Amino acid sequence: MLYFLLSGFILSQAYRTMGGILSVPLKTEFMLNSDRLAGVIGSFHIAFGGLQLLIGLLIDNFGIRKTILAISPFSVIGAVLSAAAVTPAMLQWGQILIGFGCAPAFLVCIVLMARHFTGKQFSMMYAFALGSGSLGLVFTSTPTAWLVEHLGWRSCFYILAVLSFLTWLLIFFGVRNVDEKSDSAALSIKQKAVTAVRSISGYKSLLQIRETPGILALVFVIYAAFLTLRGLWLGPLLVERHQVSLVFAGNLALLLSIISVFSPMLFGRLDPGPGKRYRYLCIEPWILVVGFVVLAYSQQLWVSILSIVVIAIAACNTVWQLADAKEVYPQHLQGRAIALFNTSLFMGASFMQWISGKAHDIFRLQDGDIFTSAFLMSAIVLSVGIVAYIVLRRPVRGVPANR
């Protein structure tokens, strides 16, 4: 059943990284500037991230199966609307609906794993799920570039709409009896609704825990930086700055997809464990900052590719971040903690894409192109998030970094 649920997460990954290749034809067809393009692509993440807290409550009170089956059809509607779009507004609404439909995709997998695995096993399974979900990035690499050149960009959305419907059928028939043992299984719908409203206080308790702001600060920037590169700027960077073909950009995206499949499992195996994880997370993320600064000024294709690969690998420390968060929060709050984690993750992605689109107007660099500004802005936002984590997540003297 985890495999069936992961099929939805794989498609979610495909949807959220389509912009890395499609941003090139979309800019041309709809005559979008960088600011507007970032707004359209980033609307997926606003919808996705904004729904995470609600999804956490729905899963806790109505179960995995009902939640995913009720909400995932929005992705089919959104994909069809995006494929048929004739204006930027239609395209943006399509992205919003896709974001709604994909919102429960990964959270249901995490909850199912949390019910069956603990400690080191959970870290390994989380890494496996994250790596498996990255198979969706394979579709948005060379295959997407090929489809754009031969059938047009709209065909990509139509194909994903069909796959999303088939995934819904797979979950409908294949995911059964996953919620019978949950505390809310025997409650009536009215009782579940009342419990859901009361559960909101759990988020207040999470925000009152001392380490929460620091944890959310790092979560807000790391994945966001990688997704902004992979899901928005990758295609335009390679095509416009380095004058390569869209298929070449697709091939590099394929390499990043392969990295994203295996790197989380590598980080899972290298997890330093309680007491050491904080120190590693204070140091390792600076690799991304250096990578973005180099990428901002690189005029050589091989240097840009090397920087992109390093960023892709380093960004997979999300595995450590979730394990770090899981150690801090008590068992009865961990479901909502994961929902809050995901909210920060994807709201960060939306913010990073939006601010990188405005970076050129903010910096007004005389000797740099739009990519220089976008990547410098990414490096600055990353630095702020890392420093915030170091300061706000700092363990109390005499208390282990992970309790």
Coordinates of C-alpha atoms in Angstrom, one line a residue:
M1 CA 0.0 0.0 0.0
L2 CA 2.9 2.3 0.6
Y3 CA 4.0 1.8 -3.0
F4 CA 0.5 2.7 -4.2
L5 CA 0.5 5.9 -2.1
L6 CA 4.1 6.7 -3.4
S7 CA 2.7 6.6 -6.9
G8 CA 0.8 9.8 -6.0
F9 CA 3.9 11.4 -4.5
I10 CA 5.9 10.5 -7.7
L11 CA 3.4 12.5 -9.8
S12 CA 3.4 15.3 -7.2
Q13 CA 7.2 15.6 -7.8
A14 CA 6.7 15.6 -11.5
Y15 CA 4.1 18.5 -11.3
R16 CA 6.2 20.6 -9.0
T17 CA 9.3 20.4 -11.3
M18 CA 7.6 20.8 -14.7
G19 CA 8.6 24.5 -14.7
G20 CA 12.3 23.7 -15.0
I21 CA 11.7 22.7 -18.6
L22 CA 8.3 24.2 -19.5
S23 CA 9.4 27.7 -18.3
V24 CA 11.2 28.1 -21.7
P25 CA 8.1 27.6 -23.9
L26 CA 5.7 29.2 -21.4
K27 CA 7.8 32.4 -21.4
T28 CA 7.6 32.5 -25.2
E29 CA 3.9 31.6 -25.6
F30 CA 2.4 33.8 -22.9
M31 CA 5.1 36.6 -23.1
L32 CA 5.9 36.3 -19.4
N33 CA 8.7 38.2 -17.7
S34 CA 10.7 36.6 -14.9
D35 CA 8.5 38.0 -12.2
R36 CA 5.3 36.8 -13.7
L37 CA 6.8 33.4 -14.6
A38 CA 7.9 32.9 -11.0
G39 CA 4.4 33.8 -9.8
V40 CA 2.7 31.3 -12.0
I41 CA 5.1 28.5 -11.2
G42 CA 5.2 29.4 -7.5
S43 CA 1.4 29.3 -7.2
F44 CA 1.6 25.5 -7.0
H45 CA 3.7 25.7 -3.9
I46 CA 1.5 28.3 -2.2
A47 CA -1.6 26.0 -2.7
F48 CA 0.4 22.9 -1.7
G49 CA 2.0 24.4 1.4
G50 CA -1.0 26.3 2.5
L51 CA -3.1 23.1 2.7
Q52 CA -0.6 21.1 4.7
L53 CA -1.9 22.0 8.1
L54 CA -5.5 21.2 7.1
I55 CA -4.3 17.9 5.5
G56 CA -2.7 16.9 8.8
L57 CA -6.0 17.4 10.6
L58 CA -8.0 15.5 8.0
I59 CA -5.6 12.6 8.1
D60 CA -5.7 12.5 11.9
N61 CA -9.5 12.6 12.0
F62 CA -10.7 11.1 8.8
G63 CA -7.9 8.8 7.8
I64 CA -5.4 8.3 5.0
R65 CA -7.7 6.7 2.5
K66 CA -10.6 9.2 2.6
T67 CA -8.3 12.2 2.6
I68 CA -6.2 11.2 -0.4
L69 CA -9.3 10.0 -2.4
A70 CA -11.2 13.2 -1.7
I71 CA -8.5 15.7 -2.5
S72 CA -6.3 14.2 -5.2
P73 CA -8.9 14.6 -8.1
F74 CA -8.1 18.3 -8.0
S75 CA -4.8 17.6 -9.6
V76 CA -6.6 16.0 -12.6
I77 CA -8.8 19.1 -13.0
G78 CA -5.8 21.4 -12.6
A79 CA -3.7 19.5 -15.2
V80 CA -6.5 19.6 -17.8
L81 CA -7.0 23.4 -17.1
S82 CA -3.2 24.0 -17.4
A83 CA -3.1 22.1 -20.7
A84 CA -6.1 24.1 -22.1
A85 CA -4.8 27.5 -20.8
V86 CA -5.0 30.4 -23.2
T87 CA -4.1 33.1 -20.7
P88 CA -1.5 33.3 -17.8
A89 CA -4.5 33.5 -15.4
M90 CA -5.8 30.1 -16.6
L91 CA -2.4 28.6 -16.3
Q92 CA -2.0 29.9 -12.8
W93 CA -5.4 28.6 -11.6
G94 CA -4.4 25.3 -13.1
Q95 CA -1.3 25.3 -11.0
I96 CA -3.2 26.2 -7.9
L97 CA -5.7 23.3 -8.4
I98 CA -2.7 20.9 -9.0
G99 CA -1.2 22.1 -5.8
F100 CA -4.4 21.4 -3.9
G101 CA -4.7 17.9 -5.4
C102 CA -1.1 17.0 -4.6
A103 CA -1.2 18.4 -1.1
P104 CA -1.8 15.0 0.7
A105 CA 0.5 13.0 -1.6
F106 CA 3.6 12.8 0.6
L107 CA 2.0 13.4 4.0
V108 CA -0.1 10.2 3.7
C109 CA 3.1 8.2 3.0
I110 CA 4.8 9.7 6.0
V111 CA 1.9 9.0 8.3
L112 CA 1.7 5.4 7.1
M113 CA 5.4 4.9 7.7
A114 CA 5.3 6.6 11.1
R115 CA 2.7 4.0 12.2
H116 CA 4.9 1.1 11.3
F117 CA 8.5 2.3 11.7
T118 CA 10.4 4.2 14.5
G119 CA 13.8 5.6 15.1
K120 CA 16.5 4.7 12.6
Q121 CA 14.0 2.6 10.6
F122 CA 11.8 5.6 10.1
S123 CA 14.8 7.7 8.8
M124 CA 15.7 4.9 6.4
M125 CA 12.1 4.5 5.1
Y126 CA 11.7 8.3 4.8
A127 CA 14.9 8.4 2.7
F128 CA 13.6 5.5 0.6
A129 CA 10.2 7.3 0.1
L130 CA 11.9 10.6 -0.7
G131 CA 14.2 8.9 -3.2
S132 CA 11.4 6.9 -4.8
G133 CA 9.3 10.0 -5.2
S134 CA 12.1 11.6 -7.1
L135 CA 11.3 9.2 -10.0
G136 CA 8.8 11.8 -10.9
L137 CA 11.6 14.1 -11.7
V138 CA 12.7 11.7 -14.4
F139 CA 9.5 12.6 -16.4
T140 CA 10.3 16.3 -16.2
S141 CA 13.7 15.8 -17.6
T142 CA 14.6 14.4 -21.1
P143 CA 11.0 13.0 -21.7
T144 CA 9.4 16.4 -21.1
A145 CA 12.0 18.2 -23.3
W146 CA 11.3 15.6 -26.1
L147 CA 7.5 16.0 -25.7
V148 CA 7.8 19.8 -25.9
E149 CA 9.8 19.6 -29.1
H150 CA 7.6 17.1 -30.8
L151 CA 4.1 17.4 -29.3
G152 CA 4.1 20.8 -27.5
W153 CA 4.1 21.7 -23.9
R154 CA 0.4 21.0 -23.5
S155 CA 0.8 17.3 -24.1
C156 CA 2.9 17.1 -20.8
F157 CA -0.1 18.2 -18.7
Y158 CA -2.5 15.9 -20.5
I159 CA -0.3 12.9 -19.9
L160 CA 0.0 13.8 -16.2
A161 CA -3.8 14.2 -16.0
V162 CA -4.3 10.7 -17.3
L163 CA -1.6 9.3 -15.0
S164 CA -3.2 11.1 -12.0
F165 CA -6.5 9.5 -12.7
L166 CA -5.0 6.1 -13.0
T167 CA -3.2 6.7 -9.7
W168 CA -6.5 7.6 -8.0
L169 CA -7.9 4.3 -9.3
L170 CA -4.9 2.4 -8.0
I171 CA -5.3 3.9 -4.5
F172 CA -9.1 3.4 -4.5
F173 CA -8.7 -0.3 -5.2
G174 CA -5.4 -1.0 -3.6
V175 CA -5.3 1.0 -0.3
R176 CA -7.6 -0.7 2.2
N177 CA -7.8 -1.1 6.0
V178 CA -5.1 1.5 6.8
D179 CA -7.1 3.5 9.3
E180 CA -9.0 1.0 11.4
K181 CA -6.6 1.1 14.3
S182 CA -6.4 4.9 14.5
D183 CA -8.0 6.6 17.6
S184 CA -10.7 8.4 15.4
A185 CA -11.8 5.3 13.4
A186 CA -14.8 4.6 15.6
L187 CA -16.0 8.3 15.8
S188 CA -18.9 9.7 13.9
I189 CA -18.4 12.4 11.2
K190 CA -19.7 15.0 13.7
Q191 CA -17.3 13.8 16.4
K192 CA -14.4 13.8 13.9
A193 CA -15.2 17.4 12.9
V194 CA -15.3 18.5 16.5
T195 CA -12.0 16.7 17.2
A196 CA -10.4 18.3 14.2
V197 CA -11.3 21.8 15.4
R198 CA -9.9 21.0 18.9
S199 CA -6.7 19.6 17.2
I200 CA -5.8 23.0 16.0
S201 CA -4.5 23.8 19.5
G202 CA -1.8 21.2 18.8
Y203 CA -0.2 23.6 16.3
K204 CA -0.2 26.3 19.0
S205 CA 1.7 23.9 21.3
L206 CA 4.2 23.2 18.5
L207 CA 4.9 26.9 17.9
Q208 CA 5.5 27.4 21.7
I209 CA 8.3 24.8 21.7
R210 CA 11.7 26.6 21.8
E211 CA 13.3 24.8 18.9
T212 CA 10.5 25.2 16.5
P213 CA 11.4 28.6 14.9
G214 CA 15.0 27.4 14.1
I215 CA 13.8 24.1 12.7
L216 CA 11.3 25.8 10.5
A217 CA 13.8 28.4 9.3
L218 CA 16.2 25.8 7.9
V219 CA 13.3 23.8 6.4
F220 CA 12.0 27.0 4.8
V221 CA 15.2 27.6 2.7
I222 CA 17.0 24.3 1.8
Y223 CA 14.5 22.4 -0.4
A224 CA 13.2 25.8 -1.6
A225 CA 16.6 26.7 -3.0
F226 CA 17.0 23.4 -4.9
L227 CA 13.4 23.5 -6.2
T228 CA 13.8 27.1 -7.4
L229 CA 16.8 26.0 -9.4
R230 CA 15.4 22.7 -10.7
G231 CA 11.8 23.7 -11.1
L232 CA 12.1 27.3 -12.4
W233 CA 15.5 28.5 -13.6
L234 CA 17.3 25.3 -14.9
G235 CA 15.9 25.4 -18.5
P236 CA 16.2 29.2 -19.0
L237 CA 19.7 29.2 -17.5
L238 CA 21.1 26.6 -19.9
V239 CA 19.2 27.8 -23.0
E240 CA 19.6 31.5 -22.6
R241 CA 23.0 31.9 -20.8
H242 CA 24.9 28.8 -22.2
Q243 CA 23.0 28.6 -25.6
V244 CA 22.4 24.8 -25.3
S245 CA 19.3 23.0 -26.6
L246 CA 16.2 22.2 -24.5
V247 CA 17.0 18.5 -24.9
F248 CA 20.4 19.1 -23.3
A249 CA 18.7 20.9 -20.4
G250 CA 16.4 17.8 -20.2
N251 CA 19.4 15.5 -20.0
L252 CA 20.9 17.5 -17.2
A253 CA 17.5 17.4 -15.4
L254 CA 17.6 13.7 -15.8
L255 CA 21.0 13.5 -14.1
L256 CA 19.6 15.6 -11.2
S257 CA 16.6 13.2 -11.1
I258 CA 18.9 10.3 -10.7
I259 CA 20.8 12.1 -7.9
S260 CA 17.5 12.9 -6.2
V261 CA 16.6 9.2 -6.2
F262 CA 19.8 8.0 -4.5
S263 CA 21.1 10.9 -2.5
P264 CA 18.3 10.8 0.2
M265 CA 19.2 7.1 0.9
L266 CA 22.8 8.1 1.2
F267 CA 22.0 10.8 3.7
G268 CA 19.8 8.3 5.5
R269 CA 22.7 5.9 5.9
L270 CA 25.0 8.7 6.9
D271 CA 22.6 10.1 9.5
P272 CA 24.9 11.2 12.4
G273 CA 22.1 10.4 14.9
P274 CA 20.9 12.2 18.1
G275 CA 23.4 14.5 19.7
K276 CA 25.4 15.1 16.5
R277 CA 22.8 16.0 13.9
Y278 CA 22.5 19.6 15.0
R279 CA 26.3 20.2 14.4
Y280 CA 26.2 18.7 11.0
L281 CA 23.2 20.8 10.0
C282 CA 25.0 23.9 11.1
I283 CA 27.8 23.2 8.6
E284 CA 26.6 21.2 5.6
P285 CA 24.0 23.6 4.2
W286 CA 26.7 26.3 3.6
I287 CA 27.7 24.1 0.6
L288 CA 24.5 25.2 -1.1
V289 CA 25.3 28.9 -0.5
V290 CA 28.7 28.5 -2.1
G291 CA 27.2 26.6 -5.0
F292 CA 24.7 29.3 -5.7
V293 CA 27.3 32.1 -5.6
V294 CA 29.5 30.2 -8.1
L295 CA 26.5 29.5 -10.3
A296 CA 25.5 33.2 -10.2
Y297 CA 28.7 34.3 -11.9
S298 CA 29.7 31.2 -13.9
Q299 CA 29.9 31.7 -17.6
Q300 CA 31.4 28.3 -18.3
L301 CA 29.0 25.4 -18.9
W302 CA 31.0 22.8 -17.0
V303 CA 31.3 25.0 -13.9
S304 CA 27.6 25.6 -14.0
I305 CA 26.8 21.9 -14.3
L306 CA 29.2 21.1 -11.5
S307 CA 27.6 23.7 -9.2
I308 CA 24.1 22.4 -10.0
V309 CA 25.1 18.8 -9.2
V310 CA 26.7 19.8 -5.9
I311 CA 23.6 21.8 -5.0
A312 CA 21.3 18.8 -5.9
I313 CA 23.3 16.5 -3.6
A314 CA 23.7 18.9 -0.7
A315 CA 20.0 19.7 -0.7
C316 CA 19.1 16.1 0.2
N317 CA 19.9 16.9 3.9
T318 CA 16.1 17.2 4.2
V319 CA 16.3 13.6 5.6
W320 CA 18.4 14.9 8.5
Q321 CA 16.1 17.8 9.0
L322 CA 13.0 15.7 9.4
A323 CA 14.8 13.3 11.8
D324 CA 16.0 16.3 13.7
A325 CA 12.4 17.6 14.0
K326 CA 11.1 14.1 14.9
E327 CA 13.5 14.0 17.9
V328 CA 12.3 17.3 19.3
Y329 CA 8.5 16.8 19.4
P330 CA 6.5 14.4 21.6
Q331 CA 4.8 11.5 20.0
H332 CA 1.3 12.9 20.2
L333 CA 2.3 16.0 18.3
Q334 CA 4.5 14.4 15.6
G335 CA 1.7 14.1 13.0
R336 CA 1.0 17.8 13.2
A337 CA 4.7 18.5 13.4
I338 CA 5.3 16.8 10.1
A339 CA 2.4 18.8 8.6
L340 CA 4.0 22.1 9.9
F341 CA 7.3 20.9 8.5
N342 CA 5.8 20.4 5.1
T343 CA 4.0 23.7 5.2
S344 CA 7.3 25.5 5.8
L345 CA 9.0 23.4 3.2
F346 CA 6.6 24.4 0.4
M347 CA 5.8 27.9 1.5
G348 CA 9.5 28.4 1.4
A349 CA 9.6 27.1 -2.2
S350 CA 6.9 29.5 -3.2
F351 CA 8.7 32.5 -1.5
M352 CA 12.1 31.6 -2.9
Q353 CA 10.7 31.4 -6.5
W354 CA 8.8 34.7 -6.0
I355 CA 11.8 36.6 -4.6
S356 CA 14.2 35.2 -7.1
G357 CA 11.9 36.4 -9.9
K358 CA 12.1 39.9 -8.4
A359 CA 15.8 39.8 -7.7
H360 CA 16.9 41.5 -10.9
D361 CA 14.7 44.5 -10.1
I362 CA 15.9 44.6 -6.5
F363 CA 19.6 44.4 -7.2
R364 CA 19.8 46.2 -10.5
L365 CA 23.2 44.8 -11.2
Q366 CA 24.9 46.5 -14.2
D367 CA 27.3 43.6 -15.0
G368 CA 25.0 40.6 -14.4
D369 CA 22.1 38.9 -16.1
I370 CA 18.8 37.9 -14.5
F371 CA 20.3 34.6 -13.4
T372 CA 23.1 36.3 -11.5
S373 CA 20.5 38.2 -9.5
A374 CA 18.2 35.2 -9.0
F375 CA 21.0 33.0 -7.7
L376 CA 22.6 35.7 -5.5
M377 CA 19.1 36.2 -3.9
S378 CA 18.9 32.4 -3.3
A379 CA 22.3 32.5 -1.6
I380 CA 21.2 35.4 0.6
V381 CA 17.9 33.8 1.6
L382 CA 19.7 30.5 2.3
S383 CA 22.3 32.2 4.5
V384 CA 19.5 33.9 6.6
G385 CA 17.8 30.6 7.1
I386 CA 20.9 28.8 8.1
V387 CA 22.0 31.4 10.6
A388 CA 18.5 31.4 12.1
Y389 CA 18.7 27.7 12.5
I390 CA 22.1 27.9 14.2
V391 CA 20.9 30.5 16.6
L392 CA 17.3 29.5 17.3
R393 CA 17.8 25.7 17.3
R394 CA 20.9 25.9 19.5
P395 CA 20.5 23.3 22.3
V396 CA 20.3 24.5 25.9
R397 CA 23.7 24.1 27.7
G398 CA 23.8 20.7 29.3
V399 CA 21.0 19.3 27.2
P400 CA 21.7 17.1 24.1
A401 CA 21.2 18.6 20.7
N402 CA 18.5 16.0 20.0
R403 CA 16.5 15.0 23.0

